[in-house]
Short mmCIF file of C-alpha atoms in Angstrom, two decimals:
data_model
loop_
_atom_site.label_atom_id
_atom_site.label_comp_id
_atom_site.label_asym_id
_atom_site.label_seq_id
_atom_site.Cartn_x
_atom_site.Cartn_y
_atom_site.Cartn_z
CA UNK A 1 -6.52 54.93 -1.22
CA UNK A 2 -3.32 53.99 0.45
CA UNK A 3 -0.14 56.18 -0.93
CA UNK A 4 1.10 53.35 -3.49
CA UNK A 5 -2.42 53.12 -5.04
CA UNK A 6 -2.54 56.63 -4.92
CA UNK A 7 1.09 56.61 -6.58
CA UNK A 8 -0.12 54.39 -9.72
CA UNK A 9 -2.70 55.98 -9.89
CA UNK A 10 -1.08 59.42 -10.61
CA UNK A 11 1.01 57.89 -12.82
CA UNK A 12 -1.69 55.83 -14.91
CA UNK A 13 -3.34 59.22 -15.36
CA UNK A 14 0.08 60.46 -16.19
CA UNK A 15 0.49 58.38 -18.95
CA UNK A 16 -3.45 59.36 -20.32
CA UNK A 17 -2.32 62.96 -19.81
CA UNK A 18 0.61 62.49 -21.99
CA UNK A 19 -1.29 60.53 -24.86
CA UNK A 20 -3.95 63.19 -24.89
CA UNK A 21 -1.16 65.78 -25.35
CA UNK A 22 0.29 63.56 -28.17
CA UNK A 23 -2.63 63.20 -30.11
CA UNK A 24 -3.39 66.66 -30.00
CA UNK A 25 -0.01 68.05 -31.77
CA UNK A 26 -0.71 65.13 -33.84
CA UNK A 27 -3.81 66.15 -34.59
CA UNK A 28 -2.10 70.06 -35.21
CA UNK A 29 0.31 68.83 -37.57
CA UNK A 30 0.75 68.51 -41.55
CA UNK A 31 2.05 65.16 -42.16
CA UNK A 32 5.02 65.64 -44.44
CA UNK A 33 7.28 62.75 -46.32
CA UNK A 34 10.46 63.70 -43.74
CA UNK A 35 7.85 64.48 -40.59
CA UNK A 36 5.52 66.55 -39.04
CA UNK A 37 6.49 70.19 -41.39
CA UNK A 38 4.95 72.32 -38.91
CA UNK A 39 5.84 71.24 -35.44
CA UNK A 40 8.57 72.71 -33.78
CA UNK A 41 8.83 69.82 -31.56
CA UNK A 42 8.24 65.97 -32.43
CA UNK A 43 4.59 65.12 -31.00
CA UNK A 44 6.68 62.85 -28.44
CA UNK A 45 7.83 66.05 -26.57
CA UNK A 46 4.11 67.39 -26.24
CA UNK A 47 2.71 64.96 -25.07
CA UNK A 48 5.85 64.61 -22.22
CA UNK A 49 4.98 68.22 -21.68
CA UNK A 50 2.20 67.74 -21.00
CA UNK A 51 2.78 64.98 -18.70
CA UNK A 52 4.85 66.65 -16.66
CA UNK A 53 2.91 69.30 -15.85
CA UNK A 54 -0.07 66.43 -14.49
CA UNK A 55 2.75 64.16 -12.58
CA UNK A 56 5.23 66.69 -11.00
CA UNK A 57 3.39 69.08 -9.35
CA UNK A 58 1.61 65.95 -8.16
CA UNK A 59 4.11 64.49 -6.70
CA UNK A 60 5.38 67.36 -5.39
CA UNK A 61 2.22 68.01 -3.48
CA UNK A 62 1.97 64.35 -2.55
CA UNK A 63 5.12 64.67 -0.75
CA UNK A 64 4.68 67.79 0.98
CA UNK A 65 1.34 66.28 2.38
CA UNK A 66 3.11 63.08 3.53
CA UNK A 67 5.89 64.94 5.38
CA UNK A 68 3.58 67.38 7.06
CA UNK A 69 0.21 64.90 7.43
CA UNK A 70 1.33 63.14 11.20
CA UNK A 71 2.46 66.72 12.08
CA UNK A 72 -0.48 68.37 12.01
CA UNK A 73 -3.31 64.75 13.01
CA UNK A 74 -1.10 64.64 16.23
CA UNK A 75 -1.44 68.13 17.06
CA UNK A 76 -5.00 67.80 16.45
CA UNK A 77 -5.26 64.93 18.47
CA UNK A 78 -3.54 66.60 21.35
CA UNK A 79 -5.64 69.88 21.25
CA UNK A 80 -8.73 67.75 21.73
CA UNK A 81 -7.24 66.12 24.96
CA UNK A 82 -8.31 67.60 28.44
CA UNK A 83 -6.18 70.84 29.82
CA UNK A 84 -4.37 69.28 32.04
CA UNK A 85 -3.28 66.55 29.68
CA UNK A 86 -2.04 68.98 26.95
CA UNK A 87 0.04 70.50 29.84
CA UNK A 88 2.29 67.94 29.79
CA UNK A 89 6.07 67.14 29.02
CA UNK A 90 6.33 66.51 25.19
CA UNK A 91 7.72 63.08 26.28
CA UNK A 92 4.72 62.24 28.16
CA UNK A 93 2.52 63.40 25.39
CA UNK A 94 4.14 61.10 23.15
CA UNK A 95 3.63 58.38 24.88
CA UNK A 96 -0.18 59.19 25.22
CA UNK A 97 -0.08 59.53 21.34
CA UNK A 98 1.02 55.94 21.34
CA UNK A 99 -1.56 54.57 23.38
CA UNK A 100 -3.98 56.46 21.34
CA UNK A 101 -2.76 54.95 18.08
CA UNK A 102 -2.58 51.39 19.63
CA UNK A 103 -6.15 51.83 20.63
CA UNK A 104 -6.82 53.03 17.04
CA UNK A 105 -5.07 50.16 15.96
CA UNK A 106 -7.16 47.84 18.18
CA UNK A 107 -3.74 46.65 19.41
CA UNK A 108 -4.71 47.30 22.78
CA UNK A 109 -5.88 44.08 24.57
CA UNK A 110 -6.72 43.64 28.95
CA UNK A 111 -6.40 47.41 29.58
CA UNK A 112 -9.26 49.50 30.69
CA UNK A 113 -8.42 53.33 28.60
CA UNK A 114 -9.56 56.79 29.78
CA UNK A 115 -12.72 58.23 28.30
CA UNK A 116 -11.16 60.82 26.52
CA UNK A 117 -8.13 57.99 24.93
CA UNK A 118 -11.15 56.48 23.56
CA UNK A 119 -12.30 59.72 22.21
CA UNK A 120 -9.18 60.67 21.03
CA UNK A 121 -8.93 57.08 19.14
CA UNK A 122 -12.18 57.41 17.44
CA UNK A 123 -10.78 61.38 16.11
CA UNK A 124 -7.59 59.80 14.95
CA UNK A 125 -9.46 56.66 12.64
CA UNK A 126 -11.94 59.63 11.28
CA UNK A 127 -8.75 61.80 10.57
CA UNK A 128 -6.94 59.49 9.14
CA UNK A 129 -9.68 58.29 6.94
CA UNK A 130 -10.21 62.06 5.61
CA UNK A 131 -6.61 62.31 5.14
CA UNK A 132 -6.66 59.64 2.76
CA UNK A 133 -9.75 60.92 0.82
CA UNK A 134 -8.45 64.54 0.94
CA UNK A 135 -4.49 64.07 -0.46
CA UNK A 136 -6.16 61.63 -3.19
CA UNK A 137 -8.73 64.21 -4.50
CA UNK A 138 -6.11 67.59 -4.13
CA UNK A 139 -3.47 65.46 -6.20
CA UNK A 140 -5.42 64.14 -8.58
CA UNK A 141 -7.32 67.45 -8.95
CA UNK A 142 -4.59 68.97 -9.26
CA UNK A 143 -2.50 67.14 -11.86
CA UNK A 144 -5.49 67.23 -14.06
CA UNK A 145 -5.73 70.89 -14.01
CA UNK A 146 -2.22 71.39 -14.76
CA UNK A 147 -2.96 68.30 -17.37
CA UNK A 148 -5.95 69.69 -19.57
CA UNK A 149 -4.61 73.23 -19.51
CA UNK A 150 -0.94 71.96 -20.80
CA UNK A 151 -3.24 69.94 -23.24
CA UNK A 152 -5.30 72.81 -24.46
CA UNK A 153 -1.94 75.06 -24.48
CA UNK A 154 -0.73 73.30 -27.47
CA UNK A 155 0.24 75.13 -30.49
CA UNK A 156 2.73 74.22 -33.44
CA UNK A 157 4.77 76.39 -32.94
CA UNK A 158 5.64 75.55 -29.22
CA UNK A 159 9.04 74.75 -28.48
CA UNK A 160 8.04 71.47 -26.23
CA UNK A 161 11.41 69.95 -26.76
CA UNK A 162 13.53 73.01 -24.72
CA UNK A 163 10.76 72.62 -22.18
CA UNK A 164 10.72 69.17 -21.31
CA UNK A 165 14.86 69.43 -21.36
CA UNK A 166 14.99 72.13 -18.79
CA UNK A 167 12.33 70.34 -16.80
CA UNK A 168 14.37 66.86 -16.44
CA UNK A 169 17.89 69.16 -16.10
CA UNK A 170 16.19 70.72 -13.14
CA UNK A 171 15.10 67.32 -11.56
CA UNK A 172 18.31 66.20 -11.87
CA UNK A 173 20.03 69.03 -10.26
CA UNK A 174 17.41 68.50 -7.47
CA UNK A 175 18.64 64.91 -7.14
CA UNK A 176 21.80 65.71 -7.22
CA UNK A 177 21.46 68.45 -4.57
CA UNK A 178 19.42 66.36 -2.06
CA UNK A 179 22.86 64.61 -1.26
CA UNK A 180 24.46 67.61 -0.51
CA UNK A 181 21.44 69.02 1.65
CA UNK A 182 21.36 65.52 3.46
CA UNK A 183 24.58 66.16 4.50
CA UNK A 184 24.90 69.21 5.80
CA UNK A 185 21.47 68.52 7.51
CA UNK A 186 23.15 65.61 9.33
CA UNK A 187 26.33 67.47 10.07
CA UNK A 188 24.28 70.21 11.79
CA UNK A 189 22.02 67.75 13.88
CA UNK A 190 24.71 66.12 15.07
CA UNK A 191 26.63 69.47 15.57
CA UNK A 192 23.61 70.50 17.43
CA UNK A 193 23.42 67.79 19.76
CA UNK A 194 27.26 67.31 20.14
CA UNK A 195 27.02 70.98 21.83
CA UNK A 196 24.45 70.48 24.26
CA UNK A 197 26.79 67.51 25.18
CA UNK A 198 29.54 69.77 25.95
CA UNK A 199 27.52 72.25 27.63
CA UNK A 200 27.52 69.57 30.49
CA UNK A 201 31.16 68.27 30.02
CA UNK A 202 34.36 69.68 29.48
CA UNK A 203 35.39 69.34 25.81
CA UNK A 204 38.89 68.54 26.30
CA UNK A 205 37.76 66.14 28.54
CA UNK A 206 36.24 64.07 26.22
CA UNK A 207 39.18 64.31 23.50
CA UNK A 208 42.12 63.49 25.76
CA UNK A 209 40.06 61.18 28.85
CA UNK A 210 41.56 58.05 28.94
CA UNK A 211 38.55 56.17 30.49
CA UNK A 212 35.01 55.65 29.27
CA UNK A 213 32.17 54.72 31.25
CA UNK A 214 29.04 56.61 30.65
CA UNK A 215 27.24 54.43 32.95
CA UNK A 216 29.02 55.85 35.87
CA UNK A 217 27.83 59.38 34.87
CA UNK A 218 23.99 58.92 34.57
CA UNK A 219 23.22 61.86 36.93
CA UNK A 220 24.65 65.54 35.81
CA UNK A 221 26.27 65.88 39.09
CA UNK A 222 28.00 62.58 38.78
CA UNK A 223 30.01 64.43 35.64
CA UNK A 224 32.34 66.70 36.76
CA UNK A 225 36.04 65.13 37.06
CA UNK A 226 35.02 61.42 36.93
CA UNK A 227 36.47 61.14 33.71
CA UNK A 228 33.96 59.02 32.44
CA UNK A 229 33.73 60.54 28.84
CA UNK A 230 36.89 60.03 27.58
CA UNK A 231 36.78 59.27 24.22
CA UNK A 232 40.68 58.00 23.53
CA UNK A 233 40.17 54.30 24.19
CA UNK A 234 37.48 54.12 21.60
CA UNK A 235 39.40 55.69 19.49
CA UNK A 236 42.55 53.91 20.02
CA UNK A 237 40.30 50.58 19.95
CA UNK A 238 38.80 52.04 16.44
CA UNK A 239 42.39 52.39 15.12
CA UNK A 240 43.79 49.64 16.24
CA UNK A 241 40.87 47.22 14.58
CA UNK A 242 41.03 48.79 11.33
CA UNK A 243 44.64 48.58 11.08
CA UNK A 244 44.74 44.79 11.55
CA UNK A 245 41.99 44.71 8.85
CA UNK A 246 44.13 46.86 6.46
CA UNK A 247 47.18 45.08 6.94
CA UNK A 248 44.87 41.93 5.74
CA UNK A 249 42.89 43.28 3.17
CA UNK A 250 45.64 45.81 1.19
CA UNK A 251 48.05 43.55 0.59
CA UNK A 252 45.73 40.75 -0.29
CA UNK A 253 43.25 42.98 -2.23
CA UNK A 254 45.77 44.55 -4.28
CA UNK A 255 47.92 41.64 -5.13
CA UNK A 256 45.10 39.91 -5.72
CA UNK A 257 44.04 42.81 -8.45
CA UNK A 258 47.65 42.72 -10.31
CA UNK A 259 47.58 38.93 -10.68
CA UNK A 260 43.97 39.02 -12.20
CA UNK A 261 44.49 42.28 -14.76
CA UNK A 262 47.82 41.59 -15.57
CA UNK A 263 48.46 37.60 -15.11
CA UNK A 264 44.99 35.38 -15.14
CA UNK A 265 43.89 34.43 -18.58
CA UNK A 266 40.65 35.42 -19.65
CA UNK A 267 38.99 32.19 -18.09
CA UNK A 268 40.26 32.47 -15.20
CA UNK A 269 39.54 35.93 -14.62
CA UNK A 270 35.92 34.90 -15.42
CA UNK A 271 35.77 32.67 -12.58
CA UNK A 272 38.38 33.94 -10.09
CA UNK A 273 36.99 37.54 -9.76
CA UNK A 274 32.69 36.65 -9.21
CA UNK A 275 33.93 34.00 -6.42
CA UNK A 276 36.39 36.70 -5.23
CA UNK A 277 33.31 39.76 -4.69
CA UNK A 278 31.14 37.23 -3.12
CA UNK A 279 32.92 38.12 0.05
CA UNK A 280 31.07 41.50 -0.68
CA UNK A 281 28.06 40.17 -0.41
CA UNK A 282 27.75 38.13 2.64
CA UNK A 283 26.09 39.45 5.34
CA UNK A 284 28.53 41.43 8.46
CA UNK A 285 26.39 39.71 10.62
CA UNK A 286 27.38 35.92 9.36
CA UNK A 287 30.98 37.69 9.30
CA UNK A 288 30.19 37.92 13.31
CA UNK A 289 29.68 34.57 13.71
CA UNK A 290 32.34 32.94 12.03
CA UNK A 291 34.89 35.41 13.91
CA UNK A 292 33.11 34.88 17.42
CA UNK A 293 32.59 30.74 17.01
CA UNK A 294 35.72 30.22 14.88
CA UNK A 295 38.84 33.04 14.76
CA UNK A 296 38.00 34.20 18.46
CA UNK A 297 38.80 30.70 20.04
CA UNK A 298 41.48 30.12 17.25
CA UNK A 299 43.60 33.39 18.38
CA UNK A 300 42.80 32.46 22.16
CA UNK A 301 44.37 29.28 21.89
CA UNK A 302 47.06 29.87 19.34
CA UNK A 303 47.68 32.93 21.66
CA UNK A 304 48.14 30.97 24.53
CA UNK A 305 50.49 28.53 23.11
CA UNK A 306 53.14 31.42 21.74
CA UNK A 307 52.43 33.30 25.34
CA UNK A 308 53.84 29.97 26.93
CA UNK A 309 56.71 29.17 24.62
CA UNK A 310 57.63 33.13 25.01
CA UNK A 311 57.68 32.57 28.60
CA UNK A 312 55.43 35.76 29.26
CA UNK A 313 53.13 36.41 31.45
CA UNK A 314 49.78 37.53 29.87
CA UNK A 315 46.09 36.79 29.80
CA UNK A 316 44.92 35.91 26.17
CA UNK A 317 41.20 37.30 25.88
CA UNK A 318 38.39 35.39 24.27
CA UNK A 319 37.89 38.51 22.36
CA UNK A 320 40.10 39.94 20.95
CA UNK A 321 40.87 42.89 18.65
CA UNK A 322 43.00 40.63 16.41
CA UNK A 323 40.17 38.22 15.76
CA UNK A 324 37.83 41.26 14.91
CA UNK A 325 40.40 42.65 12.77
CA UNK A 326 41.42 39.28 10.87
CA UNK A 327 38.14 38.72 10.09
CA UNK A 328 37.29 42.11 8.81
CA UNK A 329 40.28 42.44 6.90
CA UNK A 330 38.69 39.54 4.96
CA UNK A 331 35.44 41.43 4.57
CA UNK A 332 37.22 44.33 3.01
CA UNK A 333 39.03 42.33 0.57
CA UNK A 334 36.61 42.88 -2.19
CA UNK A 335 36.87 46.45 -1.83
CA UNK A 336 40.44 46.90 -2.62
CA UNK A 337 40.76 44.28 -5.25
CA UNK A 338 37.45 45.30 -7.51
CA UNK A 339 38.52 48.78 -7.47
CA UNK A 340 42.19 48.31 -7.90
CA UNK A 341 41.51 45.88 -10.87
CA UNK A 342 39.14 48.43 -12.68
CA UNK A 343 42.06 51.24 -12.04
CA UNK A 344 44.67 49.03 -13.18
CA UNK A 345 43.28 47.34 -16.06
CA UNK A 346 42.10 51.09 -17.31
CA UNK A 347 45.85 52.04 -17.60
CA UNK A 348 46.29 52.31 -21.35
CA UNK A 349 47.69 49.79 -23.29
CA UNK A 350 50.30 51.94 -24.92
CA UNK A 351 52.22 52.76 -21.34
CA UNK A 352 52.60 49.08 -21.22
CA UNK A 353 53.68 48.39 -25.00
CA UNK A 354 56.23 51.65 -24.52
CA UNK A 355 57.65 49.91 -21.26
CA UNK A 356 58.06 46.25 -22.73
CA UNK A 357 59.59 47.88 -25.93
CA UNK A 358 62.30 49.40 -24.10
CA UNK A 359 63.66 46.05 -22.55
CA UNK A 360 61.63 46.10 -18.95
CA UNK A 361 60.20 42.83 -17.75
CA UNK A 362 56.42 42.56 -16.88
CA UNK A 363 57.18 42.24 -13.12
CA UNK A 364 59.35 46.14 -13.89
CA UNK A 365 56.34 47.25 -16.22
CA UNK A 366 53.77 46.77 -13.48
CA UNK A 367 56.28 47.98 -10.48
CA UNK A 368 57.75 51.20 -12.15
CA UNK A 369 54.88 52.39 -14.85
CA UNK A 370 51.47 50.64 -13.86
CA UNK A 371 50.97 50.69 -10.13
CA UNK A 372 52.34 54.59 -10.21
CA UNK A 373 50.10 55.29 -13.05
CA UNK A 374 46.77 53.59 -11.45
CA UNK A 375 48.06 54.63 -8.26
CA UNK A 376 44.72 57.75 -7.65
CA UNK A 377 42.20 54.75 -8.05
CA UNK A 378 44.26 52.47 -5.78
CA UNK A 379 44.47 55.10 -2.84
CA UNK A 380 40.27 55.94 -3.68
CA UNK A 381 39.99 51.95 -3.14
CA UNK A 382 41.97 51.75 -0.01
CA UNK A 383 40.48 54.74 1.14
CA UNK A 384 37.04 53.30 0.91
CA UNK A 385 38.00 50.24 2.09
CA UNK A 386 39.50 52.07 5.99
CA UNK A 387 35.85 53.72 5.63
CA UNK A 388 34.52 50.71 6.12
CA UNK A 389 36.29 49.53 8.74
CA UNK A 390 36.27 52.27 10.61
CA UNK A 391 32.57 51.97 10.05
CA UNK A 392 32.00 48.09 10.71
CA UNK A 393 29.72 47.73 14.54
CA UNK A 394 28.72 43.94 13.98
CA UNK A 395 31.87 42.26 13.33
CA UNK A 396 33.12 44.47 16.40
CA UNK A 397 30.58 43.39 18.94
CA UNK A 398 30.61 39.45 18.26
CA UNK A 399 34.50 39.59 18.11
CA UNK A 400 36.17 42.09 20.22
CA UNK A 401 33.19 43.06 23.00
CA UNK A 402 31.52 46.11 24.30
CA UNK A 403 34.81 46.89 26.87
CA UNK A 404 36.55 50.59 26.27
CA UNK A 405 40.18 49.56 27.07
CA UNK A 406 42.64 51.38 26.14
CA UNK A 407 45.31 48.79 24.81
CA UNK A 408 47.95 48.91 21.88
CA UNK A 409 47.45 44.66 22.27
CA UNK A 410 45.81 42.87 19.84
CA UNK A 411 45.14 39.89 22.26
CA UNK A 412 42.95 41.62 24.56
CA UNK A 413 39.30 43.38 24.52
CA UNK A 414 38.51 46.55 22.79
CA UNK A 415 35.43 48.46 21.74
CA UNK A 416 34.96 50.80 18.69
CA UNK A 417 33.32 54.31 18.64
CA UNK A 418 30.37 52.93 16.65
CA UNK A 419 29.60 50.21 18.80
CA UNK A 420 29.87 52.72 21.76
CA UNK A 421 26.88 55.00 19.47
CA UNK A 422 24.72 52.42 18.88
CA UNK A 423 25.18 50.65 22.66
CA UNK A 424 24.02 54.00 23.94
CA UNK A 425 21.29 54.55 21.76
CA UNK A 426 19.64 51.22 22.13
CA UNK A 427 15.86 51.06 23.69
CA UNK A 428 14.56 53.82 25.01
CA UNK A 429 16.84 56.90 26.09
CA UNK A 430 15.70 60.42 27.22
CA UNK A 431 18.09 63.07 24.74
CA UNK A 432 18.94 65.04 27.47
CA UNK A 433 21.38 63.12 29.80
CA UNK A 434 25.23 63.04 28.77
CA UNK A 435 25.26 59.65 28.43
CA UNK A 436 22.53 59.84 25.58
CA UNK A 437 24.21 62.86 23.89
CA UNK A 438 27.60 61.54 23.99
CA UNK A 439 27.13 59.58 21.33
CA UNK A 440 25.88 62.68 19.13
CA UNK A 441 29.89 63.73 20.07
CA UNK A 442 31.44 60.65 19.35
CA UNK A 443 29.74 60.73 16.12
CA UNK A 444 30.54 64.13 15.12
CA UNK A 445 34.33 63.33 16.07
CA UNK A 446 34.59 60.40 13.93
CA UNK A 447 32.93 62.32 11.25
CA UNK A 448 35.97 65.01 11.95
CA UNK A 449 38.67 62.55 11.70
CA UNK A 450 37.35 60.63 8.41
CA UNK A 451 36.91 64.10 7.32
CA UNK A 452 41.05 64.50 7.83
CA UNK A 453 41.78 60.95 6.23
CA UNK A 454 39.95 62.24 3.22
CA UNK A 455 41.46 65.04 2.70
CA UNK A 456 45.09 63.52 3.48
CA UNK A 457 43.98 61.10 0.39
CA UNK A 458 42.61 63.93 -1.94
CA UNK A 459 46.16 65.56 -1.27
CA UNK A 460 48.48 62.18 -1.86
CA UNK A 461 46.05 61.51 -4.81
CA UNK A 462 46.72 64.85 -6.49
CA UNK A 463 50.05 64.93 -6.07
CA UNK A 464 50.73 61.53 -7.82
CA UNK A 465 48.57 62.53 -10.61
CA UNK A 466 50.16 65.57 -11.61
CA UNK A 467 53.44 63.21 -11.95
CA UNK A 468 51.73 61.20 -14.35
CA UNK A 469 49.83 62.80 -16.49
#
């Protein structure tokens, strides 16, 4: 059976074991006026304990099985290849395995595969069929054995509730640890590939270089002093577009949050806030179309009009940082407004009443009491919006272009770090060339910059939180 069917079967069997354990505990109990007098735990907990003994080991084994099955099957298929084929490189063996899988899926038409590929495809079908049967049999059998053993060991004095609560606490701990382990794994994977890149390109040439043309350094002998991997234009473009976006999002979002939290009636708030948050649900590709088809031509035409008035000799690009930044700022307004609205509304009413009671006006209360008290939450919202702006890709591709220009002019075409990462990794790429490995170096530098911004924001939040608590 497939994975979904197996999972549903395991859940159904777990419910059956739960019912069986509950019924057995009820059968052992002595019914009293206030419940079950001789049971240390309620029958529900006995049933939950037996159900957990079934489902937790079964799902653990199933997860490990699914993580390893493809690797084991691929190795078994490769071992069936002729010796000269097994001596090929890893990437070439990967292409052979793709061909075998396509043959097994009957998706190869008009070709005449070699005999060993046909034999490998037949073996792959056999192994996949055997794998489904074995995974189903092992997980179901293991769960039934442990679940029925747990049912058999039910006795009135057993502290089933303590075991169930401990199990759920450990499950929650594992879930909470997944985020930490995932972050560590991502950092180490990016760091490892970045070190491979810096073995071929000097670190300072990458960090302080002012030219970004990775297509000029496809061969190792072209890397050297060509300066093709200078990352400064990318980070300048990222900061320029993000700065323009924050100039739009932060004042607009903060002012709208103050109005909704302090001035708007409940009826107006119920209408305006959902409409404002619709902006967060619009796909970024739609914003990109809007930026490319509407905002960018407007910026080009209006910018040309302004240049003609000032008498400045300047070419207005059809793809500009200003167009991308304006649309991106509109996109991230809900991130600032929603969080700021929530933290402003959470300021205790006693602070408002105390300020108004001392004779302050409503605007003075907002400026001198509410905003300082809500500042940590507002900074968090602004930080979230900044992270969203730095990580945006689609709007920049469609409105600002792909050219890496070192400029502070918002009317020129620029690009960002995330856009270049996507560009470098699109298509079939070999992960041993400086061009491809540079994407990981860019990711590592972006991670370091974002981490620094987070640290700075936390210091600011801590300072003001201590002042107003």
